[in-house]
Each structure stands twice: as C-alpha cells, then as structure tokens.
Amino acid sequence: MINAVLVFNNSGQPRLTKFYTQLDTSVQQRLISEIFTLVSNRPNSACNFLPLPPLLASSSKSPTPSQPHNDTPSLITYRHYATLYFILISTSTESPLALLDLIQVFVEALDRLFENVCELDLIFNFETLHAVLGEMIVGGVVVETGLEKVVEGVRGQGRVLKRPTGEGRGGGLGSGFAGFRAVGNGVWSGR
C-alpha cells in the first residue's frame, strides 16, 4: 500500500502532498521536513530507496508486537527530476522497482498533458496534478499504470487547461525554467 505521495522542489517547498493514511497535521509537517532533508542530502549516485524515518515508523506500530504488521509504512522511494523530487512512502509489501516505474509513469503522464511539464505547471494546475494521481492511485492502492489510459482518463475529465496558442515552451522537467522569459516589469510570461 502507498501511504503518501509527495512532490518537493529543490528548496523543500511541497508542490504535492497526498496522504492515504490518517496522520496528525503536526506529524505530517515534521515527516515532510525530515523526508526532504534525507532525500536532498543524498548524492546522485545513491540508490532511490530509503528506510522510513523513525518519526512515522514509531507512530504506526502494530497493536500486538508479536504479530508482524505488513501495513506499516516502512520505505521511501524517490526520483529527482531537474527541480523536483517525486517521493512515495509505502509498506514493505510494495515492490520498490514497481514504485520507481509508477513515479516514471506519473511524470510521463504530466509531461504529455502539459507538453513539457515544469514546476509552474504543477503550481497553477494542481487540479490536473491531482487528477493524474487519482487515475493512478485510489486509497493507497495502485489501480492504473498504463500511460495512455491515465492520460485519456484525465483528458476525459476535462481537467487539462490549454495554453494560449503561439506561446513558446522549452525544456520541461529536464531543463528547469528554460521556457519562461521575463517580460516588461519583471513579469513572467509562462501562463
């Protein structure tokens, strides 16, 4: 089971926080801060899997210590794309490699829907971001990993906003904010 999906920028600002298990807000905030610190301090050559910090692991222990409990969150899986970290918190029953694939499909779906997605697309079109996540994960269970089906499902909901025609876009997650240019009095034209 997936317990949470988090997306941060390089500065640690959350761009998406979706928890599928009930946690106090204070625990969520401490967890978000702790996970970002752990993930952002890792070298690029390190693997994309981490054990869960003690903060959440201790708050979700099974009621009877003699019985192993497979629904306790125990693993952080993440990918770093340009300016964003995509992070999944899951139980030990989920395959870490399948979770990496899930992150890849999530990012590719966003890229297809936004045509070279960047951080500002996630900020200004959070409804589409949540719609993509809702097509892929329901209640912490992965229900769809087919890229085409996810994109068609979100487009079928009518949640994808069209950009004005003639507006150039470069880059995307692979190149940061290359597609945005300053216009006039420090105003950015990206939307």
Coordinates of N, CA, C and O in Angstrom, one line a residue:
M1 N 0.8 -1.2 0.0 CA 0.0 0.0 0.0 C 0.9 1.2 0.0 O 1.9 1.3 0.6
I2 N 0.4 2.2 -0.7 CA 1.1 3.5 -0.7 C 0.5 4.4 0.3 O -0.7 4.6 0.4
N3 N 1.3 4.9 1.2 CA 0.8 5.7 2.3 C 0.8 7.2 2.0 O 0.0 7.9 2.6
A4 N 1.7 7.6 1.1 CA 1.8 9.1 0.8 C 2.5 9.3 -0.5 O 3.4 8.5 -0.9
V5 N 2.1 10.3 -1.2 CA 2.8 10.8 -2.4 C 3.2 12.2 -2.1 O 2.3 13.1 -1.8
L6 N 4.5 12.5 -2.3 CA 5.0 13.9 -2.0 C 5.8 14.4 -3.2 O 6.5 13.6 -3.9
V7 N 5.7 15.7 -3.5 CA 6.5 16.3 -4.6 C 7.0 17.6 -4.0 O 6.3 18.4 -3.4
F8 N 8.4 17.7 -4.0 CA 9.0 18.9 -3.5 C 9.8 19.5 -4.6 O 10.3 18.8 -5.5
N9 N 10.1 20.8 -4.4 CA 11.1 21.4 -5.3 C 12.5 21.3 -4.6 O 12.6 20.8 -3.5
N10 N 13.5 21.8 -5.3 CA 14.8 21.7 -4.7 C 15.0 22.5 -3.4 O 16.0 22.3 -2.7
S11 N 14.1 23.5 -3.2 CA 14.2 24.3 -1.9 C 13.4 23.7 -0.8 O 13.3 24.3 0.3
G12 N 12.7 22.6 -1.0 CA 12.0 21.9 0.0 C 10.5 22.4 0.1 O 9.8 22.0 1.1
Q13 N 10.1 23.2 -0.8 CA 8.7 23.6 -0.8 C 7.8 22.5 -1.4 O 8.0 22.1 -2.5
P14 N 6.8 22.0 -0.7 CA 6.0 21.0 -1.2 C 5.1 21.5 -2.3 O 4.5 22.5 -2.2
R15 N 5.0 20.7 -3.4 CA 4.2 21.0 -4.5 C 3.0 20.1 -4.6 O 2.0 20.4 -5.2
L16 N 3.1 18.9 -3.9 CA 2.0 18.0 -3.8 C 2.2 17.2 -2.5 O 3.3 16.7 -2.3
T17 N 1.2 17.1 -1.7 CA 1.3 16.2 -0.5 C -0.1 15.5 -0.4 O -1.1 16.1 -0.3
K18 N 0.0 14.2 -0.6 CA -1.3 13.4 -0.6 C -1.0 12.2 0.3 O -0.2 11.4 0.0
F19 N -1.7 12.2 1.5 CA -1.5 11.1 2.4 C -2.7 10.2 2.3 O -3.9 10.7 2.3
Y20 N -2.5 8.9 2.2 CA -3.6 7.9 2.2 C -3.8 7.2 3.5 O -4.7 6.4 3.6
T21 N -3.0 7.6 4.5 CA -3.3 7.1 5.9 C -3.4 8.3 6.8 O -2.9 9.4 6.5
Q22 N -4.2 8.2 7.8 CA -4.5 9.3 8.7 C -3.4 9.6 9.6 O -2.9 8.7 10.3
L23 N -2.9 10.8 9.6 CA -1.8 11.3 10.5 C -2.2 12.7 11.0 O -2.8 13.5 10.2
D24 N -1.8 13.0 12.2 CA -1.9 14.4 12.6 C -1.2 15.4 11.7 O -0.1 15.0 11.2
T25 N -1.7 16.6 11.6 CA -1.1 17.6 10.8 C 0.4 17.9 11.2 O 1.3 18.0 10.4
S26 N 0.6 17.9 12.5 CA 1.9 18.2 13.0 C 2.9 17.1 12.6 O 4.1 17.3 12.3
V27 N 2.4 15.8 12.7 CA 3.3 14.7 12.3 C 3.6 14.8 10.8 O 4.7 14.5 10.4
Q28 N 2.5 15.1 10.0 CA 2.7 15.2 8.6 C 3.8 16.3 8.2 O 4.7 16.1 7.4
Q29 N 3.7 17.4 8.9 CA 4.7 18.5 8.6 C 6.1 18.1 9.0 O 7.0 18.4 8.3
R30 N 6.2 17.5 10.2 CA 7.6 17.0 10.6 C 8.1 16.0 9.6 O 9.3 15.9 9.3
L31 N 7.2 15.1 9.2 CA 7.6 14.0 8.3 C 8.1 14.6 7.0 O 9.1 14.2 6.4
I32 N 7.3 15.5 6.4 CA 7.7 16.2 5.2 C 9.0 16.8 5.3 O 9.9 16.7 4.4
S33 N 9.3 17.5 6.4 CA 10.6 18.2 6.5 C 11.7 17.2 6.7 O 12.8 17.3 6.0
E34 N 11.5 16.1 7.4 CA 12.5 15.1 7.6 C 12.8 14.4 6.4 O 14.0 14.1 6.1
I35 N 11.8 14.0 5.6 CA 12.0 13.3 4.4 C 12.7 14.1 3.4 O 13.6 13.7 2.7
F36 N 12.4 15.4 3.2 CA 13.1 16.3 2.3 C 14.5 16.4 2.7 O 15.4 16.3 1.8
T37 N 14.8 16.5 3.9 CA 16.2 16.6 4.4 C 17.0 15.3 4.0 O 18.1 15.4 3.5
L38 N 16.4 14.2 4.3 CA 17.1 12.9 4.0 C 17.3 12.8 2.5 O 18.4 12.4 2.1
V39 N 16.3 13.0 1.7 CA 16.4 12.8 0.2 C 17.3 13.8 -0.4 O 18.1 13.5 -1.3
S40 N 17.2 15.1 0.0 CA 18.0 16.1 -0.7 C 19.5 16.0 -0.4 O 20.3 16.5 -1.2
N41 N 19.8 15.4 0.7 CA 21.3 15.3 1.1 C 21.9 14.1 0.5 O 23.1 13.9 0.7
R42 N 21.2 13.3 -0.2 CA 21.8 12.1 -0.7 C 22.5 12.4 -2.1 O 22.0 13.2 -2.8
P43 N 23.6 11.8 -2.3 CA 24.3 12.0 -3.6 C 23.5 11.4 -4.7 O 22.8 10.5 -4.6
N44 N 23.8 11.9 -5.9 CA 23.1 11.5 -7.1 C 23.4 10.0 -7.4 O 22.6 9.3 -8.0
S45 N 24.5 9.5 -7.0 CA 24.9 8.1 -7.2 C 24.2 7.1 -6.2 O 24.3 5.9 -6.4
A46 N 23.6 7.6 -5.2 CA 23.0 6.8 -4.2 C 21.7 6.1 -4.8 O 21.1 6.7 -5.7
C47 N 21.3 5.0 -4.2 CA 20.1 4.4 -4.7 C 18.8 5.2 -4.3 O 18.9 6.1 -3.4
N48 N 17.7 4.9 -4.9 CA 16.5 5.7 -4.7 C 15.6 5.1 -3.6 O 14.4 5.4 -3.6
F49 N 16.1 4.3 -2.7 CA 15.3 3.7 -1.7 C 15.9 4.1 -0.3 O 17.1 4.0 -0.2
L50 N 15.0 4.4 0.6 CA 15.4 4.7 2.0 C 14.5 4.1 3.0 O 13.3 3.9 2.7
P51 N 15.0 3.7 4.1 CA 14.1 3.3 5.2 C 13.3 4.5 5.7 O 13.8 5.6 5.7
L52 N 12.1 4.3 6.2 CA 11.3 5.4 6.7 C 11.9 6.0 8.0 O 12.4 5.2 8.8
P53 N 11.9 7.3 8.2 CA 12.4 7.9 9.4 C 11.7 7.4 10.6 O 10.5 7.0 10.5
P54 N 12.3 7.3 11.8 CA 11.6 6.8 13.0 C 10.3 7.6 13.4 O 9.5 7.0 14.0
L55 N 10.2 8.8 12.9 CA 9.0 9.6 13.3 C 7.7 8.9 12.9 O 6.8 8.8 13.7
L56 N 7.6 8.4 11.7 CA 6.4 7.8 11.3 C 6.4 6.3 11.7 O 5.4 5.7 12.0
A57 N 7.5 5.7 11.6 CA 7.6 4.2 11.9 C 7.2 4.0 13.4 O 6.5 3.0 13.6
S58 N 7.5 4.9 14.3 CA 7.1 4.7 15.7 C 5.6 5.0 15.9 O 5.0 4.4 16.8
S59 N 5.0 5.9 15.1 CA 3.6 6.3 15.4 C 2.7 5.3 14.7 O 1.5 5.4 15.0
S60 N 3.1 4.4 13.9 CA 2.2 3.4 13.3 C 2.5 2.0 13.6 O 2.4 1.1 12.7
K61 N 3.0 1.7 14.8 CA 3.3 0.3 15.2 C 2.0 -0.5 15.3 O 0.9 0.0 15.5
S62 N 2.2 -1.8 15.0 CA 1.0 -2.7 15.1 C 0.6 -2.8 16.6 O 1.4 -2.7 17.5
P63 N -0.7 -3.1 16.8 CA -1.2 -3.1 18.2 C -0.6 -4.3 19.0 O -0.4 -4.2 20.2
T64 N -0.3 -5.4 18.4 CA 0.4 -6.5 19.1 C 1.8 -6.7 18.5 O 1.9 -7.1 17.3
P65 N 2.8 -6.5 19.3 CA 4.1 -6.6 18.8 C 4.5 -8.0 18.4 O 5.5 -8.1 17.6
S66 N 3.8 -9.0 18.8 CA 4.2 -10.4 18.4 C 3.8 -10.7 17.0 O 4.4 -11.6 16.4
Q67 N 2.8 -9.9 16.4 CA 2.4 -10.2 15.1 C 3.0 -9.2 14.1 O 2.9 -8.0 14.4
P68 N 3.6 -9.6 13.1 CA 4.2 -8.6 12.1 C 3.0 -8.0 11.4 O 2.0 -8.6 11.1
H69 N 3.1 -6.7 11.1 CA 2.1 -5.9 10.5 C 2.6 -5.4 9.2 O 3.4 -4.5 9.1
N70 N 2.0 -5.9 8.1 CA 2.5 -5.5 6.7 C 2.0 -4.2 6.3 O 2.4 -3.7 5.2
D71 N 1.1 -3.6 7.0 CA 0.5 -2.3 6.5 C 1.2 -1.1 7.1 O 0.8 0.0 6.9
T72 N 2.3 -1.3 7.9 CA 3.0 -0.2 8.4 C 4.0 0.4 7.4 O 4.7 -0.3 6.7
P73 N 4.0 1.7 7.2 CA 4.9 2.4 6.3 C 6.3 2.0 6.7 O 6.7 2.1 7.8
S74 N 7.1 1.7 5.7 CA 8.5 1.3 6.0 C 9.5 1.8 5.0 O 10.7 1.6 5.2
L75 N 9.1 2.3 3.8 CA 10.0 2.5 2.7 C 9.7 3.8 2.0 O 8.6 4.2 1.8
I76 N 10.8 4.6 1.7 CA 10.7 5.8 0.9 C 11.3 5.5 -0.4 O 12.5 5.0 -0.5
T77 N 10.6 5.7 -1.5 CA 11.1 5.6 -2.9 C 11.0 6.9 -3.5 O 10.0 7.6 -3.4
Y78 N 12.1 7.4 -4.2 CA 12.0 8.7 -4.8 C 12.8 8.7 -6.1 O 13.6 7.9 -6.4
R79 N 12.5 9.8 -6.9 CA 13.2 10.1 -8.1 C 13.4 11.6 -8.1 O 12.5 12.4 -7.7
H80 N 14.5 12.1 -8.6 CA 14.8 13.5 -8.7 C 14.8 13.9 -10.2 O 15.7 13.3 -10.9
Y81 N 13.9 14.7 -10.6 CA 13.9 15.2 -12.0 C 14.1 16.7 -11.9 O 13.3 17.5 -11.4
A82 N 15.2 17.2 -12.5 CA 15.5 18.6 -12.7 C 15.3 19.4 -11.3 O 16.1 19.3 -10.5
T83 N 14.2 20.1 -11.2 CA 13.9 20.9 -10.0 C 13.0 20.2 -9.0 O 12.6 20.9 -8.0
L84 N 12.5 19.0 -9.2 CA 11.5 18.4 -8.4 C 11.9 17.0 -7.9 O 12.5 16.2 -8.7
Y85 N 11.5 16.7 -6.7 CA 11.7 15.4 -6.1 C 10.3 14.7 -6.0 O 9.3 15.3 -5.5
F86 N 10.1 13.5 -6.6 CA 8.9 12.8 -6.5 C 9.1 11.6 -5.5 O 10.0 10.8 -5.7
I87 N 8.3 11.6 -4.4 CA 8.6 10.7 -3.3 C 7.3 9.9 -3.0 O 6.2 10.4 -3.0
L88 N 7.5 8.6 -2.8 CA 6.4 7.7 -2.4 C 6.8 7.1 -1.1 O 7.9 6.6 -0.9
I89 N 5.9 7.1 -0.1 CA 6.0 6.3 1.1 C 5.1 5.1 1.0 O 3.9 5.2 0.8
S90 N 5.7 3.9 1.3 CA 4.9 2.7 1.1 C 5.2 1.7 2.2 O 6.1 1.8 3.0
T91 N 4.4 0.6 2.1 CA 4.6 -0.5 3.0 C 5.7 -1.5 2.4 O 6.0 -1.3 1.3
S92 N 6.0 -2.5 3.2 CA 7.0 -3.4 2.7 C 6.4 -4.4 1.7 O 7.2 -5.1 1.0
T93 N 5.1 -4.4 1.5 CA 4.5 -5.3 0.5 C 4.6 -4.7 -0.9 O 4.4 -5.5 -1.9
E94 N 5.0 -3.5 -1.1 CA 5.1 -2.9 -2.4 C 6.5 -3.1 -2.9 O 7.5 -3.0 -2.2
S95 N 6.7 -3.4 -4.2 CA 8.0 -3.6 -4.8 C 8.6 -2.2 -5.1 O 8.0 -1.4 -5.8
P96 N 9.8 -2.0 -4.6 CA 10.5 -0.7 -4.8 C 10.7 -0.4 -6.3 O 10.5 0.8 -6.7
L97 N 11.0 -1.4 -7.1 CA 11.2 -1.2 -8.5 C 9.9 -0.8 -9.2 O 9.8 0.0 -10.1
A98 N 8.8 -1.4 -8.8 CA 7.5 -1.1 -9.3 C 7.1 0.4 -9.0 O 6.5 1.1 -9.7
L99 N 7.5 0.8 -7.8 CA 7.2 2.2 -7.4 C 8.0 3.2 -8.2 O 7.6 4.3 -8.5
L100 N 9.3 2.8 -8.5 CA 10.1 3.7 -9.4 C 9.4 3.8 -10.8 O 9.3 4.9 -11.4
D101 N 8.9 2.7 -11.2 CA 8.1 2.7 -12.5 C 6.9 3.6 -12.4 O 6.5 4.3 -13.3
L102 N 6.2 3.5 -11.3 CA 5.0 4.3 -11.0 C 5.3 5.8 -11.1 O 4.6 6.6 -11.7
I103 N 6.4 6.2 -10.5 CA 6.9 7.6 -10.5 C 7.2 8.0 -11.9 O 6.8 9.1 -12.4
Q104 N 7.8 7.1 -12.7 CA 8.1 7.4 -14.1 C 6.9 7.6 -14.9 O 6.8 8.6 -15.7
V105 N 5.9 6.8 -14.7 CA 4.6 6.9 -15.5 C 3.9 8.2 -15.1 O 3.4 8.9 -15.9
F106 N 3.9 8.5 -13.8 CA 3.3 9.7 -13.3 C 3.9 11.0 -13.9 O 3.2 11.8 -14.5
V107 N 5.3 11.0 -14.0 CA 6.0 12.1 -14.6 C 5.7 12.2 -16.1 O 5.5 13.3 -16.7
E108 N 5.7 11.0 -16.8 CA 5.5 11.0 -18.2 C 4.0 11.4 -18.5 O 3.8 12.1 -19.5
A109 N 3.1 11.0 -17.7 CA 1.7 11.5 -17.9 C 1.6 13.0 -17.8 O 0.9 13.7 -18.6
L110 N 2.2 13.5 -16.8 CA 2.2 15.0 -16.6 C 2.9 15.7 -17.8 O 2.4 16.7 -18.3
D111 N 4.0 15.1 -18.3 CA 4.7 15.7 -19.4 C 3.8 15.7 -20.7 O 3.8 16.6 -21.4
R112 N 3.0 14.6 -20.9 CA 2.2 14.5 -22.0 C 1.0 15.5 -21.9 O 0.6 16.1 -22.9
L113 N 0.5 15.6 -20.7 CA -0.7 16.5 -20.5 C -0.3 18.0 -20.6 O -1.1 18.8 -21.1
F114 N 0.9 18.3 -20.1 CA 1.3 19.7 -20.1 C 2.3 20.1 -21.3 O 2.7 21.2 -21.4
E115 N 2.7 19.1 -22.1 CA 3.6 19.3 -23.2 C 4.9 20.0 -22.6 O 5.0 21.2 -22.7
N116 N 5.8 19.2 -22.1 CA 7.0 19.7 -21.4 C 6.7 20.3 -20.0 O 6.8 21.5 -19.9
V117 N 6.2 19.5 -19.1 CA 5.8 20.0 -17.8 C 7.0 20.6 -17.1 O 8.2 20.3 -17.2
C118 N 6.7 21.7 -16.3 CA 7.7 22.3 -15.4 C 7.0 22.6 -14.1 O 5.8 22.3 -13.9
E119 N 7.8 23.1 -13.1 CA 7.2 23.3 -11.8 C 6.0 24.2 -11.8 O 5.1 24.0 -11.0
L120 N 6.1 25.2 -12.6 CA 4.9 26.2 -12.6 C 3.6 25.5 -13.1 O 2.5 25.9 -12.6
D121 N 3.7 24.6 -13.9 CA 2.5 23.8 -14.4 C 1.9 23.2 -13.2 O 0.7 23.1 -13.0
L122 N 2.7 22.6 -12.3 CA 2.2 21.9 -11.1 C 1.6 22.9 -10.1 O 0.6 22.6 -9.5
I123 N 2.1 24.1 -10.0 CA 1.6 25.1 -9.1 C 0.3 25.6 -9.6 O -0.7 25.7 -8.8
F124 N 0.2 26.0 -10.9 CA -1.0 26.7 -11.4 C -2.1 25.7 -11.8 O -3.2 26.1 -12.0
N125 N -1.7 24.5 -12.0 CA -2.7 23.5 -12.5 C -2.8 22.3 -11.5 O -2.7 21.1 -12.0
F126 N -2.9 22.6 -10.3 CA -2.9 21.5 -9.3 C -4.0 20.5 -9.4 O -3.9 19.4 -9.0
E127 N -5.1 21.0 -10.0 CA -6.3 20.1 -10.3 C -5.9 19.0 -11.2 O -6.3 17.8 -11.0
T128 N -5.1 19.3 -12.3 CA -4.7 18.3 -13.2 C -3.7 17.3 -12.5 O -3.7 16.1 -12.7
L129 N -2.8 17.9 -11.7 CA -1.9 17.1 -10.9 C -2.6 16.0 -10.1 O -2.3 14.9 -10.1
H130 N -3.6 16.5 -9.4 CA -4.4 15.6 -8.5 C -5.2 14.6 -9.4 O -5.4 13.5 -9.0
A131 N -5.7 15.0 -10.5 CA -6.5 14.2 -11.4 C -5.6 13.0 -11.9 O -6.0 11.9 -12.0
V132 N -4.3 13.3 -12.3 CA -3.4 12.3 -12.7 C -3.2 11.3 -11.6 O -3.2 10.1 -11.8
L133 N -2.9 11.8 -10.4 CA -2.7 11.0 -9.3 C -3.9 10.1 -9.0 O -3.8 8.9 -8.6
G134 N -5.1 10.7 -9.1 CA -6.3 10.0 -8.8 C -6.6 8.9 -9.8 O -7.3 7.9 -9.5
E135 N -6.1 9.0 -11.1 CA -6.3 8.0 -12.1 C -5.3 6.8 -11.8 O -5.6 5.7 -12.2
M136 N -4.2 7.1 -11.1 CA -3.2 6.0 -10.9 C -3.4 5.4 -9.5 O -3.1 4.2 -9.4
I137 N -3.7 6.1 -8.5 CA -3.8 5.6 -7.1 C -5.1 6.0 -6.5 O -5.5 7.1 -6.5
V138 N -5.8 5.0 -5.9 CA -7.0 5.2 -5.2 C -6.9 4.6 -3.9 O -6.7 3.4 -3.7
G139 N -7.1 5.4 -2.8 CA -7.0 4.9 -1.5 C -5.7 4.2 -1.1 O -5.7 3.3 -0.2
G140 N -4.6 4.6 -1.8 CA -3.3 4.0 -1.5 C -3.0 2.7 -2.3 O -2.0 2.1 -2.1
V141 N -3.9 2.4 -3.2 CA -3.7 1.2 -4.0 C -3.5 1.6 -5.4 O -4.3 2.4 -6.0
V142 N -2.5 1.1 -6.1 CA -2.2 1.4 -7.5 C -3.3 0.7 -8.3 O -3.4 -0.5 -8.3
V143 N -4.0 1.5 -9.1 CA -5.1 1.0 -9.9 C -4.8 1.0 -11.4 O -5.4 0.3 -12.2
E144 N -3.9 1.9 -11.8 CA -3.6 2.0 -13.3 C -2.1 2.5 -13.4 O -1.7 3.4 -12.8
T145 N -1.4 1.8 -14.3 CA 0.0 2.2 -14.6 C 0.2 2.4 -16.1 O 1.3 2.7 -16.5
G146 N -0.9 2.2 -16.9 CA -0.8 2.4 -18.3 C -0.8 3.8 -18.7 O -1.8 4.5 -18.4
L147 N 0.3 4.3 -19.3 CA 0.4 5.7 -19.6 C -0.8 6.3 -20.4 O -1.3 7.3 -20.1
E148 N -1.1 5.6 -21.5 CA -2.2 6.0 -22.4 C -3.5 6.1 -21.6 O -4.3 7.0 -21.8
K149 N -3.8 5.1 -20.8 CA -5.1 5.1 -20.1 C -5.2 6.2 -19.1 O -6.2 6.8 -18.9
V150 N -4.0 6.5 -18.4 CA -4.0 7.6 -17.4 C -4.3 8.9 -18.1 O -5.1 9.7 -17.7
V151 N -3.5 9.2 -19.2 CA -3.7 10.4 -20.0 C -5.1 10.6 -20.5 O -5.7 11.6 -20.4
E152 N -5.6 9.5 -21.1 CA -7.0 9.5 -21.6 C -8.0 9.8 -20.5 O -9.0 10.5 -20.7
G153 N -7.8 9.2 -19.4 CA -8.7 9.4 -18.3 C -8.8 10.8 -17.8 O -9.8 11.3 -17.5
V154 N -7.6 11.4 -17.7 CA -7.6 12.8 -17.2 C -8.2 13.7 -18.3 O -8.9 14.7 -18.0
R155 N -7.8 13.5 -19.5 CA -8.4 14.3 -20.6 C -9.9 14.1 -20.7 O -10.7 15.1 -20.9
G156 N -10.4 12.9 -20.4 CA -11.8 12.7 -20.4 C -12.6 13.4 -19.3 O -13.7 13.7 -19.4
Q157 N -11.8 13.7 -18.2 CA -12.4 14.5 -17.1 C -12.5 16.0 -17.5 O -13.2 16.7 -16.8
G158 N -11.8 16.4 -18.5 CA -11.8 17.8 -18.9 C -11.0 18.7 -17.9 O -11.2 19.9 -17.8
R159 N -10.0 18.1 -17.3 CA -9.2 18.9 -16.3 C -7.9 19.4 -16.8 O -7.1 20.0 -16.1
V160 N -7.6 19.3 -18.1 CA -6.4 19.8 -18.6 C -6.7 21.2 -19.3 O -7.5 21.3 -20.2
L161 N -6.0 22.2 -18.8 CA -6.2 23.5 -19.3 C -5.3 23.7 -20.5 O -4.1 23.3 -20.5
K162 N -5.7 24.4 -21.5 CA -4.9 24.6 -22.7 C -4.2 25.9 -22.6 O -4.6 26.9 -22.0
R163 N -2.9 25.9 -23.0 CA -2.1 27.1 -23.0 C -2.5 28.0 -24.2 O -3.0 27.5 -25.2
P164 N -2.3 29.3 -24.1 CA -2.5 30.1 -25.2 C -1.7 29.7 -26.4 O -0.6 29.3 -26.2
T165 N -2.3 29.8 -27.6 CA -1.5 29.4 -28.8 C -0.4 30.4 -29.1 O -0.5 31.5 -28.8
G166 N 0.7 29.9 -29.6 CA 1.8 30.7 -30.0 C 2.7 31.0 -28.8 O 3.7 31.7 -29.0
E167 N 2.4 30.4 -27.7 CA 3.3 30.6 -26.5 C 4.4 29.5 -26.6 O 4.1 28.4 -26.4
G168 N 5.6 30.0 -26.7 CA 6.7 29.0 -26.8 C 7.0 28.4 -25.5 O 7.0 29.0 -24.4
R169 N 7.4 27.1 -25.5 CA 7.8 26.4 -24.3 C 9.0 25.6 -24.6 O 9.1 24.9 -25.5
G170 N 10.0 25.8 -23.8 CA 11.2 25.0 -23.9 C 11.3 24.1 -22.7 O 10.7 24.3 -21.7
G171 N 12.2 23.2 -22.8 CA 12.6 22.4 -21.6 C 11.5 21.6 -21.0 O 11.0 20.7 -21.6
G172 N 11.2 21.8 -19.8 CA 10.3 21.0 -19.0 C 11.1 20.6 -17.8 O 11.9 21.3 -17.3
L173 N 10.7 19.4 -17.2 CA 11.4 19.0 -16.0 C 12.9 18.7 -16.3 O 13.7 18.8 -15.4
G174 N 13.3 18.5 -17.5 CA 14.7 18.2 -17.8 C 15.5 19.5 -17.9 O 16.7 19.4 -17.9
S175 N 14.9 20.7 -18.0 CA 15.7 21.9 -18.2 C 15.2 23.0 -17.3 O 15.5 24.1 -17.5
G176 N 14.5 22.7 -16.2 CA 14.1 23.8 -15.3 C 13.1 24.8 -15.9 O 12.1 24.4 -16.4
F177 N 13.5 26.0 -15.8 CA 12.6 27.1 -16.3 C 13.0 27.7 -17.6 O 12.8 28.8 -17.9
A178 N 13.6 26.9 -18.5 CA 14.1 27.4 -19.7 C 13.0 28.0 -20.6 O 13.3 28.8 -21.4
G179 N 11.8 27.5 -20.5 CA 10.7 28.0 -21.3 C 10.1 29.3 -20.9 O 9.2 29.9 -21.6
F180 N 10.5 29.9 -19.8 CA 9.9 31.1 -19.3 C 10.9 32.2 -19.5 O 12.0 32.1 -19.3
R181 N 10.3 33.4 -19.9 CA 11.1 34.5 -20.2 C 10.5 35.8 -19.5 O 9.3 35.9 -19.3
A182 N 11.4 36.7 -19.1 CA 10.9 37.9 -18.4 C 10.3 38.8 -19.5 O 10.8 39.0 -20.6
V183 N 9.2 39.5 -19.1 CA 8.6 40.4 -20.0 C 8.3 41.7 -19.2 O 7.7 41.6 -18.1
G184 N 8.7 42.8 -19.7 CA 8.3 44.1 -19.1 C 8.8 44.3 -17.7 O 10.0 44.1 -17.4
N185 N 7.9 44.6 -16.7 CA 8.3 45.0 -15.4 C 8.5 43.8 -14.5 O 8.0 43.7 -13.4
G186 N 9.4 42.8 -14.9 CA 9.7 41.7 -14.1 C 8.6 40.7 -14.1 O 8.5 39.8 -13.2
V187 N 7.6 40.8 -15.0 CA 6.5 39.8 -15.0 C 6.9 38.6 -15.9 O 7.5 38.8 -16.9
W188 N 6.6 37.4 -15.4 CA 7.0 36.2 -16.1 C 5.8 35.8 -17.0 O 4.7 35.7 -16.5
S189 N 6.1 35.5 -18.3 CA 5.0 35.0 -19.1 C 5.2 33.5 -19.2 O 6.0 33.0 -20.0
G190 N 4.5 32.8 -18.5 CA 4.5 31.3 -18.6 C 3.2 30.8 -18.6 O 2.9 29.7 -19.0
R191 N 2.2 31.6 -18.3 CA 0.8 31.2 -18.3 C 0.1 32.3 -19.1 O 0.1 33.4 -18.9

